[in-house]
């Protein structure tokens, strides 16, 4: 029997996101003032271009992550401002080498690529490490609900499932 579940997580804005937006606004003001001093005739064009640029910077910080599990195939997509979708990773559950609750003590040194696809990395988050031909070595932090975890579990290798679900 085929199994399919999906879940969408909205990422909370962090201090880094607020700093990026603030820097974009301040930089835009500096450019507008400079334009006013150098060539006031270009001010309307510069103002329009900078407003558009700041708008795109602000909306690009509005992120959601969609997790979908279909017969052991895990796909994580990033949705930017509810308009643009990018595939973050697509991997088979059998390729997962370790999985468990995420915490500061989790070793991610050997991961070539670290992916935070969670609301915010906290004690309720989960992680998995995997190596595949397509993605290479990855360390993924995500916030799956119970249905997603239930769909992943049967496709994990034996010891990975024991370590992830019985020891935690």
Short mmCIF file of C-alpha atoms in Angstrom, two decimals:
data_model
loop_
_atom_site.label_atom_id
_atom_site.label_comp_id
_atom_site.label_asym_id
_atom_site.label_seq_id
_atom_site.Cartn_x
_atom_site.Cartn_y
_atom_site.Cartn_z
CA UNK A 1 0.00 0.00 0.00
CA UNK A 2 1.31 3.44 -0.92
CA UNK A 3 1.81 5.99 1.81
CA UNK A 4 1.96 9.75 1.37
CA UNK A 5 2.03 12.53 3.94
CA UNK A 6 3.09 16.14 3.83
CA UNK A 7 3.57 18.91 6.34
CA UNK A 8 4.30 22.62 6.02
CA UNK A 9 6.37 24.47 8.62
CA UNK A 10 6.62 28.27 8.67
CA UNK A 11 10.07 29.42 9.71
CA UNK A 12 10.14 32.08 12.40
CA UNK A 13 12.13 35.21 11.70
CA UNK A 14 15.44 35.29 13.52
CA UNK A 15 17.69 38.14 14.62
CA UNK A 16 19.71 37.53 11.45
CA UNK A 17 16.59 38.10 9.32
CA UNK A 18 15.83 41.37 11.09
CA UNK A 19 19.46 42.47 10.68
CA UNK A 20 19.34 41.75 6.93
CA UNK A 21 16.14 43.78 6.52
CA UNK A 22 17.51 46.66 8.61
CA UNK A 23 20.77 46.68 6.63
CA UNK A 24 18.84 46.76 3.35
CA UNK A 25 16.75 49.72 4.51
CA UNK A 26 19.77 51.64 5.84
CA UNK A 27 21.81 50.95 2.70
CA UNK A 28 18.89 52.12 0.56
CA UNK A 29 18.67 55.36 2.51
CA UNK A 30 22.41 55.93 2.09
CA UNK A 31 22.13 55.35 -1.67
CA UNK A 32 19.14 57.70 -1.90
CA UNK A 33 20.97 60.46 -0.02
CA UNK A 34 24.06 59.95 -2.18
CA UNK A 35 21.92 60.12 -5.32
CA UNK A 36 20.31 63.31 -4.07
CA UNK A 37 23.73 64.90 -3.53
CA UNK A 38 25.30 63.71 -6.79
CA UNK A 39 22.44 63.96 -9.30
CA UNK A 40 18.97 64.88 -7.98
CA UNK A 41 17.37 64.09 -11.35
CA UNK A 42 18.08 60.38 -10.81
CA UNK A 43 16.34 60.36 -7.42
CA UNK A 44 12.92 59.08 -8.63
CA UNK A 45 14.50 56.23 -10.61
CA UNK A 46 16.80 55.30 -7.72
CA UNK A 47 13.89 55.44 -5.25
CA UNK A 48 11.76 53.10 -7.35
CA UNK A 49 14.60 50.62 -7.92
CA UNK A 50 15.57 50.61 -4.25
CA UNK A 51 11.97 50.16 -3.09
CA UNK A 52 11.64 47.14 -5.37
CA UNK A 53 14.96 45.72 -4.14
CA UNK A 54 14.03 46.19 -0.46
CA UNK A 55 10.62 44.61 -1.11
CA UNK A 56 12.26 41.51 -2.60
CA UNK A 57 14.75 41.29 0.27
CA UNK A 58 11.99 41.53 2.88
CA UNK A 59 9.72 38.98 1.18
CA UNK A 60 12.60 36.56 0.61
CA UNK A 61 12.87 36.17 4.40
CA UNK A 62 9.31 34.76 4.54
CA UNK A 63 10.11 31.04 4.35
CA UNK A 64 8.14 27.84 4.72
CA UNK A 65 9.37 24.29 4.46
CA UNK A 66 7.29 21.46 3.07
CA UNK A 67 8.14 17.91 4.07
CA UNK A 68 6.66 15.10 2.04
CA UNK A 69 7.17 11.38 2.48
CA UNK A 70 6.08 8.98 -0.25
CA UNK A 71 6.89 5.30 0.28
CA UNK A 72 10.15 6.10 2.06
CA UNK A 73 11.19 8.90 -0.27
CA UNK A 74 11.72 12.09 1.75
CA UNK A 75 11.49 15.43 -0.01
CA UNK A 76 12.02 18.81 1.62
CA UNK A 77 11.11 21.93 -0.36
CA UNK A 78 11.64 25.57 0.56
CA UNK A 79 8.73 27.90 -0.25
CA UNK A 80 9.71 31.56 -0.50
CA UNK A 81 6.94 34.08 0.24
CA UNK A 82 4.28 31.48 -0.71
CA UNK A 83 5.20 32.00 -4.37
CA UNK A 84 8.46 30.32 -5.29
CA UNK A 85 9.37 26.72 -4.54
CA UNK A 86 12.89 25.31 -4.41
CA UNK A 87 13.82 21.71 -3.77
CA UNK A 88 16.15 21.52 -0.76
CA UNK A 89 16.74 17.77 -0.65
CA UNK A 90 15.22 14.57 -1.90
CA UNK A 91 16.51 11.37 -0.34
CA UNK A 92 15.45 7.80 0.32
CA UNK A 93 14.94 6.85 3.97
CA UNK A 94 17.21 3.82 3.45
CA UNK A 95 20.11 6.26 2.85
CA UNK A 96 19.74 7.79 6.34
CA UNK A 97 22.77 6.90 8.47
CA UNK A 98 21.62 8.39 11.77
CA UNK A 99 18.49 10.07 13.07
CA UNK A 100 17.25 11.43 16.37
CA UNK A 101 16.31 14.44 18.44
CA UNK A 102 18.37 17.52 17.65
CA UNK A 103 20.42 19.08 20.42
CA UNK A 104 23.67 20.92 20.96
CA UNK A 105 25.48 17.64 21.62
CA UNK A 106 24.72 16.22 18.15
CA UNK A 107 27.87 15.76 16.08
CA UNK A 108 27.64 17.31 12.62
CA UNK A 109 31.35 17.67 11.86
CA UNK A 110 31.45 15.15 9.01
CA UNK A 111 28.49 16.65 7.14
CA UNK A 112 29.43 18.30 3.89
CA UNK A 113 26.18 20.25 3.76
CA UNK A 114 24.08 21.42 6.74
CA UNK A 115 20.39 22.14 6.10
CA UNK A 116 18.18 23.82 8.70
CA UNK A 117 14.65 23.18 7.41
CA UNK A 118 12.92 23.82 10.70
CA UNK A 119 10.78 26.45 12.37
CA UNK A 120 13.77 27.12 14.58
CA UNK A 121 16.43 24.67 15.70
CA UNK A 122 15.32 23.72 19.20
CA UNK A 123 14.88 20.74 21.46
CA UNK A 124 11.72 19.63 19.64
CA UNK A 125 13.49 19.36 16.30
CA UNK A 126 14.80 16.17 14.72
CA UNK A 127 17.89 15.60 12.63
CA UNK A 128 19.17 13.04 10.19
CA UNK A 129 22.46 12.46 8.47
CA UNK A 130 22.67 10.79 5.11
CA UNK A 131 24.95 10.23 2.18
CA UNK A 132 23.67 9.84 -1.35
CA UNK A 133 25.15 10.10 -4.82
CA UNK A 134 22.95 13.10 -5.61
CA UNK A 135 23.24 15.13 -2.39
CA UNK A 136 26.55 14.00 -0.97
CA UNK A 137 26.94 14.05 2.81
CA UNK A 138 24.15 16.04 4.48
CA UNK A 139 23.01 16.95 7.98
CA UNK A 140 19.34 18.00 8.06
CA UNK A 141 17.44 19.57 10.97
CA UNK A 142 13.66 19.48 10.59
CA UNK A 143 10.41 19.54 12.61
CA UNK A 144 8.35 16.54 11.49
CA UNK A 145 4.98 15.76 13.04
CA UNK A 146 4.08 12.26 14.23
CA UNK A 147 2.55 11.26 10.88
CA UNK A 148 5.75 12.10 8.99
CA UNK A 149 7.87 10.20 11.52
CA UNK A 150 5.50 7.23 11.32
CA UNK A 151 5.87 7.17 7.53
CA UNK A 152 9.69 7.37 7.67
CA UNK A 153 10.20 4.73 10.36
CA UNK A 154 9.42 1.53 8.37
CA UNK A 155 11.92 2.48 5.67
CA UNK A 156 14.87 3.17 7.98
CA UNK A 157 17.63 0.62 8.36
CA UNK A 158 17.28 -1.47 11.55
CA UNK A 159 19.85 0.12 13.85
CA UNK A 160 19.00 3.64 12.68
CA UNK A 161 15.33 3.06 13.60
CA UNK A 162 16.31 1.61 16.99
CA UNK A 163 18.58 4.55 17.78
CA UNK A 164 16.03 7.13 16.63
CA UNK A 165 12.81 5.81 18.12
CA UNK A 166 13.57 3.39 20.94
CA UNK A 167 16.42 5.19 22.69
CA UNK A 168 14.68 8.58 22.65
#
